[in-house]
Amino acid sequence: MMVYVDSSAHSIESMPRGGPGASWLDRRLQTGRLEYLDREDVDDLKQKVVRALDRAGRRRFLGAHEKLAKIVLAEVSDVPSPKILELGAGLGGLSSKLLEMHPTAYVTVTDIDPTFVAAVAAGDLGSHPRATVREMDATAIDAPDGHFDLAVFAMSLHHLPPALAARVFAEGTRAAKKLVIIDLRRPPAPIHSVVLAATWPFTGLSPLAHDGFISQLRAYSPSALSALAHFADPAITVEFPDQRLGPTVAVASRGSSPA
């Protein structure tokens, strides 16, 4: 499915997470509150969240990293030795799985947080012959135009406000031939409100539950993702592969500007 959205009539800074046409209810199911992962004053809680996310992704019965890796690799199935850039890699679980599942892929593993980058560099990825570990901002990618076959930003875009999220689309489709955004699915507002009501009582049980609840409120809808891409550059097109279950997957690339 391909969606084109003209967001010129909307201020991207104040665009609701449900997109320019979000309903009254949907516009209220969002928050400006930060997750522990976004804060600099709670480093211990931040570290607990990122470690919990990494453990969950690596566990066999959850297999989040493997599932995301399959989505990513499907987009470069025709490239013999793809050069992949992972943005916002955290502790590098997805990059590790990409290298494990594709024997000739080269992965540049990046994050904006120097603590995470140092931890990844000190681990197996730091010495892997097909991996490069770097500190990098997803909104200002330090790479030439078209240097990578694919850039991936997984489970992270919701951390950014709309103006910065649009920069990810601009930079990702500049530095790579294709950008894959994978993030939390934003349900229709009535269902979303029920899910939030059911999960709210657990927010005080752990830092991960706290951040998970806020993440649900900050997730972007497909129409919002299309609007962000159009704001970044009208030449960017976004496709949404058929994913009835699981996260939202958006595949962005640059085409010809519309007449």
GROMACS .gro file of C-alpha atoms in nm:
model
  259
    1MET     CA    1   0.000   0.000   0.000
    2MET     CA    2   0.136   0.343  -0.093
    3VAL     CA    3   0.004   0.663   0.065
    4TYR     CA    4   0.068   1.021  -0.045
    5VAL     CA    5  -0.026   1.296   0.199
    6ASP     CA    6  -0.015   1.669   0.140
    7SER     CA    7   0.071   1.810   0.481
    8SER     CA    8   0.128   2.168   0.363
    9ALA     CA    9  -0.188   2.290   0.533
   10HIS     CA   10  -0.076   2.153   0.868
   11SER     CA   11   0.196   2.267   1.104
   12ILE     CA   12   0.423   1.969   1.140
   13GLU     CA   13   0.535   2.079   1.485
   14SER     CA   14   0.183   2.050   1.623
   15MET     CA   15   0.069   1.753   1.414
   16PRO     CA   16  -0.104   1.493   1.633
   17ARG     CA   17   0.053   1.149   1.655
   18GLY     CA   18  -0.254   1.009   1.485
   19GLY     CA   19  -0.186   1.224   1.176
   20PRO     CA   20  -0.334   1.546   1.034
   21GLY     CA   21  -0.685   1.395   1.019
   22ALA     CA   22  -0.682   1.242   1.367
   23SER     CA   23  -1.015   1.230   1.548
   24TRP     CA   24  -1.098   1.425   1.865
   25LEU     CA   25  -1.036   1.115   2.075
   26ASP     CA   26  -0.716   1.019   1.897
   27ARG     CA   27  -0.573   1.368   1.952
   28ARG     CA   28  -0.618   1.321   2.325
   29LEU     CA   29  -0.449   0.983   2.335
   30GLN     CA   30  -0.099   1.128   2.325
   31THR     CA   31   0.143   1.291   2.565
   32GLY     CA   32   0.446   1.516   2.577
   33ARG     CA   33   0.578   1.327   2.878
   34LEU     CA   34   0.922   1.173   2.832
   35GLU     CA   35   1.013   0.811   2.876
   36TYR     CA   36   1.306   0.721   3.098
   37LEU     CA   37   1.495   0.642   2.777
   38ASP     CA   38   1.460   1.007   2.672
   39ARG     CA   39   1.577   1.161   2.998
   40GLU     CA   40   1.927   1.253   3.114
   41ASP     CA   41   1.845   1.280   3.485
   42VAL     CA   42   1.757   0.913   3.551
   43ASP     CA   43   2.051   0.721   3.409
   44ASP     CA   44   1.995   0.414   3.629
   45LEU     CA   45   1.634   0.377   3.517
   46LYS     CA   46   1.735   0.444   3.156
   47GLN     CA   47   1.991   0.165   3.171
   48LYS     CA   48   1.737  -0.074   3.322
   49VAL     CA   49   1.492  -0.006   3.040
   50VAL     CA   50   1.742  -0.053   2.757
   51ARG     CA   51   1.877  -0.375   2.914
   52ALA     CA   52   1.525  -0.510   2.961
   53LEU     CA   53   1.439  -0.432   2.598
   54ASP     CA   54   1.756  -0.601   2.477
   55ARG     CA   55   1.691  -0.913   2.686
   56ALA     CA   56   1.333  -0.933   2.559
   57GLY     CA   57   1.450  -0.903   2.199
   58ARG     CA   58   1.704  -1.182   2.237
   59ARG     CA   59   1.477  -1.434   2.412
   60ARG     CA   60   1.368  -1.723   2.196
   61PHE     CA   61   1.003  -1.719   2.299
   62LEU     CA   62   0.971  -1.351   2.209
   63GLY     CA   63   1.220  -1.332   1.923
   64ALA     CA   64   1.167  -0.962   1.858
   65HIS     CA   65   1.511  -0.910   1.707
   66GLU     CA   66   1.468  -1.205   1.472
   67LYS     CA   67   1.123  -1.090   1.360
   68LEU     CA   68   1.249  -0.739   1.292
   69ALA     CA   69   1.556  -0.875   1.112
   70LYS     CA   70   1.334  -1.072   0.874
   71ILE     CA   71   1.141  -0.754   0.791
   72VAL     CA   72   1.464  -0.566   0.723
   73LEU     CA   73   1.631  -0.836   0.517
   74ALA     CA   74   1.322  -0.879   0.298
   75GLU     CA   75   1.386  -0.526   0.173
   76VAL     CA   76   1.739  -0.611   0.052
   77SER     CA   77   1.674  -0.965  -0.068
   78ASP     CA   78   1.799  -0.871  -0.416
   79VAL     CA   79   2.129  -0.722  -0.292
   80PRO     CA   80   2.411  -0.981  -0.262
   81SER     CA   81   2.612  -0.800   0.008
   82PRO     CA   82   2.392  -0.522   0.142
   83LYS     CA   83   2.532  -0.230   0.337
   84ILE     CA   84   2.286  -0.167   0.620
   85LEU     CA   85   2.280   0.125   0.861
   86GLU     CA   86   2.100   0.075   1.191
   87LEU     CA   87   2.000   0.399   1.358
   88GLY     CA   88   1.909   0.409   1.727
   89ALA     CA   89   2.058   0.062   1.775
   90GLY     CA   90   2.061   0.067   2.156
   91LEU     CA   91   2.270  -0.233   2.263
   92GLY     CA   92   2.285  -0.372   1.909
   93GLY     CA   93   2.055  -0.674   1.934
   94LEU     CA   94   1.896  -0.621   1.592
   95SER     CA   95   2.231  -0.561   1.422
   96SER     CA   96   2.366  -0.883   1.574
   97LYS     CA   97   2.070  -1.076   1.437
   98LEU     CA   98   2.108  -0.919   1.090
   99LEU     CA   99   2.470  -1.032   1.074
  100GLU     CA  100   2.377  -1.378   1.198
  101MET     CA  101   2.096  -1.422   0.945
  102HIS     CA  102   2.276  -1.274   0.642
  103PRO     CA  103   2.630  -1.409   0.594
  104THR     CA  104   2.743  -1.132   0.356
  105ALA     CA  105   2.571  -0.825   0.500
  106TYR     CA  106   2.773  -0.533   0.636
  107VAL     CA  107   2.611  -0.342   0.919
  108THR     CA  108   2.697  -0.001   1.061
  109VAL     CA  109   2.563   0.003   1.416
  110THR     CA  110   2.485   0.349   1.552
  111ASP     CA  111   2.319   0.528   1.839
  112ILE     CA  112   2.313   0.886   1.962
  113ASP     CA  113   2.384   0.780   2.321
  114PRO     CA  114   2.761   0.745   2.378
  115THR     CA  115   2.704   0.505   2.669
  116PHE     CA  116   2.519   0.260   2.446
  117VAL     CA  117   2.778   0.297   2.170
  118ALA     CA  118   3.061   0.224   2.414
  119ALA     CA  119   2.881  -0.086   2.541
  120VAL     CA  120   2.828  -0.217   2.186
  121ALA     CA  121   3.187  -0.142   2.086
  122ALA     CA  122   3.311  -0.337   2.389
  123GLY     CA  123   3.105  -0.643   2.295
  124ASP     CA  124   3.102  -0.891   2.008
  125LEU     CA  125   2.990  -0.633   1.751
  126GLY     CA  126   3.294  -0.420   1.825
  127SER     CA  127   3.522  -0.691   1.684
  128HIS     CA  128   3.291  -0.836   1.420
  129PRO     CA  129   3.454  -0.825   1.072
  130ARG     CA  130   3.131  -0.710   0.906
  131ALA     CA  131   3.026  -0.454   1.166
  132THR     CA  132   3.121  -0.092   1.227
  133VAL     CA  133   3.013   0.073   1.552
  134ARG     CA  134   2.968   0.450   1.555
  135GLU     CA  135   2.801   0.728   1.749
  136MET     CA  136   2.551   0.894   1.515
  137ASP     CA  137   2.238   1.107   1.522
  138ALA     CA  138   1.951   0.970   1.312
  139THR     CA  139   1.850   1.326   1.224
  140ALA     CA  140   2.199   1.416   1.095
  141ILE     CA  141   2.354   1.106   0.938
  142ASP     CA  142   2.728   1.132   0.881
  143ALA     CA  143   2.745   0.951   0.546
  144PRO     CA  144   2.749   1.044   0.176
  145ASP     CA  145   2.432   1.038  -0.032
  146GLY     CA  146   2.324   0.683  -0.121
  147HIS     CA  147   2.611   0.525   0.074
  148PHE     CA  148   2.394   0.250   0.225
  149ASP     CA  149   2.157   0.010   0.056
  150LEU     CA  150   1.919   0.037   0.349
  151ALA     CA  151   1.881   0.232   0.673
  152VAL     CA  152   1.661   0.100   0.953
  153PHE     CA  153   1.520   0.286   1.253
  154ALA     CA  154   1.343   0.029   1.468
  155MET     CA  155   1.113   0.094   1.764
  156SER     CA  156   1.253   0.444   1.810
  157LEU     CA  157   1.074   0.702   1.596
  158HIS     CA  158   0.804   0.758   1.858
  159HIS     CA  159   1.071   0.906   2.087
  160LEU     CA  160   1.105   1.204   1.851
  161PRO     CA  161   0.868   1.502   1.811
  162PRO     CA  162   0.729   1.549   1.458
  163ALA     CA  163   0.987   1.799   1.331
  164LEU     CA  164   1.277   1.571   1.427
  165ALA     CA  165   1.095   1.260   1.306
  166ALA     CA  166   1.064   1.428   0.966
  167ARG     CA  167   1.441   1.480   0.969
  168VAL     CA  168   1.487   1.103   1.003
  169PHE     CA  169   1.291   1.055   0.680
  170ALA     CA  170   1.497   1.325   0.507
  171GLU     CA  171   1.833   1.192   0.623
  172GLY     CA  172   1.751   0.823   0.601
  173THR     CA  173   1.639   0.845   0.237
  174ARG     CA  174   1.939   1.063   0.155
  175ALA     CA  175   2.211   0.842   0.302
  176ALA     CA  176   2.045   0.514   0.198
  177LYS     CA  177   1.857   0.395  -0.107
  178LYS     CA  178   1.574   0.285   0.120
  179LEU     CA  179   1.467   0.365   0.477
  180VAL     CA  180   1.271   0.117   0.687
  181ILE     CA  181   1.086   0.256   0.987
  182ILE     CA  182   0.954  -0.006   1.230
  183ASP     CA  183   0.761   0.116   1.530
  184LEU     CA  184   0.473   0.052   1.765
  185ARG     CA  185   0.137   0.017   1.598
  186ARG     CA  186  -0.115   0.291   1.682
  187PRO     CA  187  -0.461   0.126   1.697
  188PRO     CA  188  -0.788   0.301   1.609
  189ALA     CA  189  -0.875   0.543   1.890
  190PRO     CA  190  -1.154   0.338   2.056
  191ILE     CA  191  -0.933   0.028   2.072
  192HIS     CA  192  -0.634   0.238   2.174
  193SER     CA  193  -0.823   0.383   2.471
  194VAL     CA  194  -0.915   0.033   2.593
  195VAL     CA  195  -0.555  -0.089   2.560
  196LEU     CA  196  -0.424   0.213   2.749
  197ALA     CA  197  -0.681   0.168   3.026
  198ALA     CA  198  -0.579  -0.197   3.063
  199THR     CA  199  -0.205  -0.126   3.078
  200TRP     CA  200  -0.207   0.190   3.293
  201PRO     CA  201  -0.228   0.004   3.631
  202PHE     CA  202   0.104  -0.169   3.556
  203THR     CA  203   0.308   0.146   3.488
  204GLY     CA  204   0.436   0.163   3.845
  205LEU     CA  205   0.560  -0.195   3.852
  206SER     CA  206   0.877  -0.148   3.647
  207PRO     CA  207   1.065   0.114   3.443
  208LEU     CA  208   0.992  -0.090   3.129
  209ALA     CA  209   0.615  -0.082   3.193
  210HIS     CA  210   0.638   0.293   3.256
  211ASP     CA  211   0.812   0.354   2.925
  212GLY     CA  212   0.588   0.111   2.740
  213PHE     CA  213   0.276   0.300   2.841
  214ILE     CA  214   0.420   0.634   2.730
  215SER     CA  215   0.540   0.477   2.405
  216GLN     CA  216   0.183   0.377   2.322
  217LEU     CA  217   0.073   0.738   2.359
  218ARG     CA  218   0.356   0.865   2.139
  219ALA     CA  219   0.328   0.613   1.854
  220TYR     CA  220   0.269   0.756   1.505
  221SER     CA  221  -0.008   0.632   1.278
  222PRO     CA  222   0.059   0.546   0.910
  223SER     CA  223  -0.104   0.872   0.802
  224ALA     CA  224   0.126   1.061   1.038
  225LEU     CA  225   0.430   0.880   0.895
  226SER     CA  226   0.321   0.972   0.543
  227ALA     CA  227   0.277   1.336   0.648
  228LEU     CA  228   0.622   1.341   0.809
  229ALA     CA  229   0.783   1.203   0.494
  230HIS     CA  230   0.599   1.452   0.271
  231PHE     CA  231   0.702   1.739   0.496
  232ALA     CA  232   1.064   1.623   0.478
  233ASP     CA  233   1.054   1.611   0.098
  234PRO     CA  234   0.755   1.566  -0.139
  235ALA     CA  235   0.979   1.337  -0.346
  236ILE     CA  236   0.979   1.079  -0.065
  237THR     CA  237   0.723   0.803  -0.105
  238VAL     CA  238   0.617   0.570   0.174
  239GLU     CA  239   0.483   0.218   0.138
  240PHE     CA  240   0.331   0.010   0.414
  241PRO     CA  241   0.382  -0.364   0.358
  242ASP     CA  242   0.089  -0.578   0.460
  243GLN     CA  243   0.148  -0.634   0.832
  244ARG     CA  244  -0.184  -0.722   0.993
  245LEU     CA  245  -0.019  -0.806   1.323
  246GLY     CA  246   0.287  -0.671   1.495
  247PRO     CA  247   0.449  -0.331   1.452
  248THR     CA  248   0.388  -0.070   1.187
  249VAL     CA  249   0.638  -0.100   0.902
  250ALA     CA  250   0.699   0.193   0.668
  251VAL     CA  251   0.938   0.171   0.372
  252ALA     CA  252   1.048   0.509   0.240
  253SER     CA  253   1.249   0.601  -0.066
  254ARG     CA  254   1.299   0.897  -0.295
  255GLY     CA  255   1.126   0.915  -0.631
  256SER     CA  256   1.041   1.195  -0.862
  257SER     CA  257   0.872   1.499  -0.715
  258PRO     CA  258   0.502   1.510  -0.797
  259ALA     CA  259   0.405   1.746  -1.077
   0.00000   0.00000   0.00000
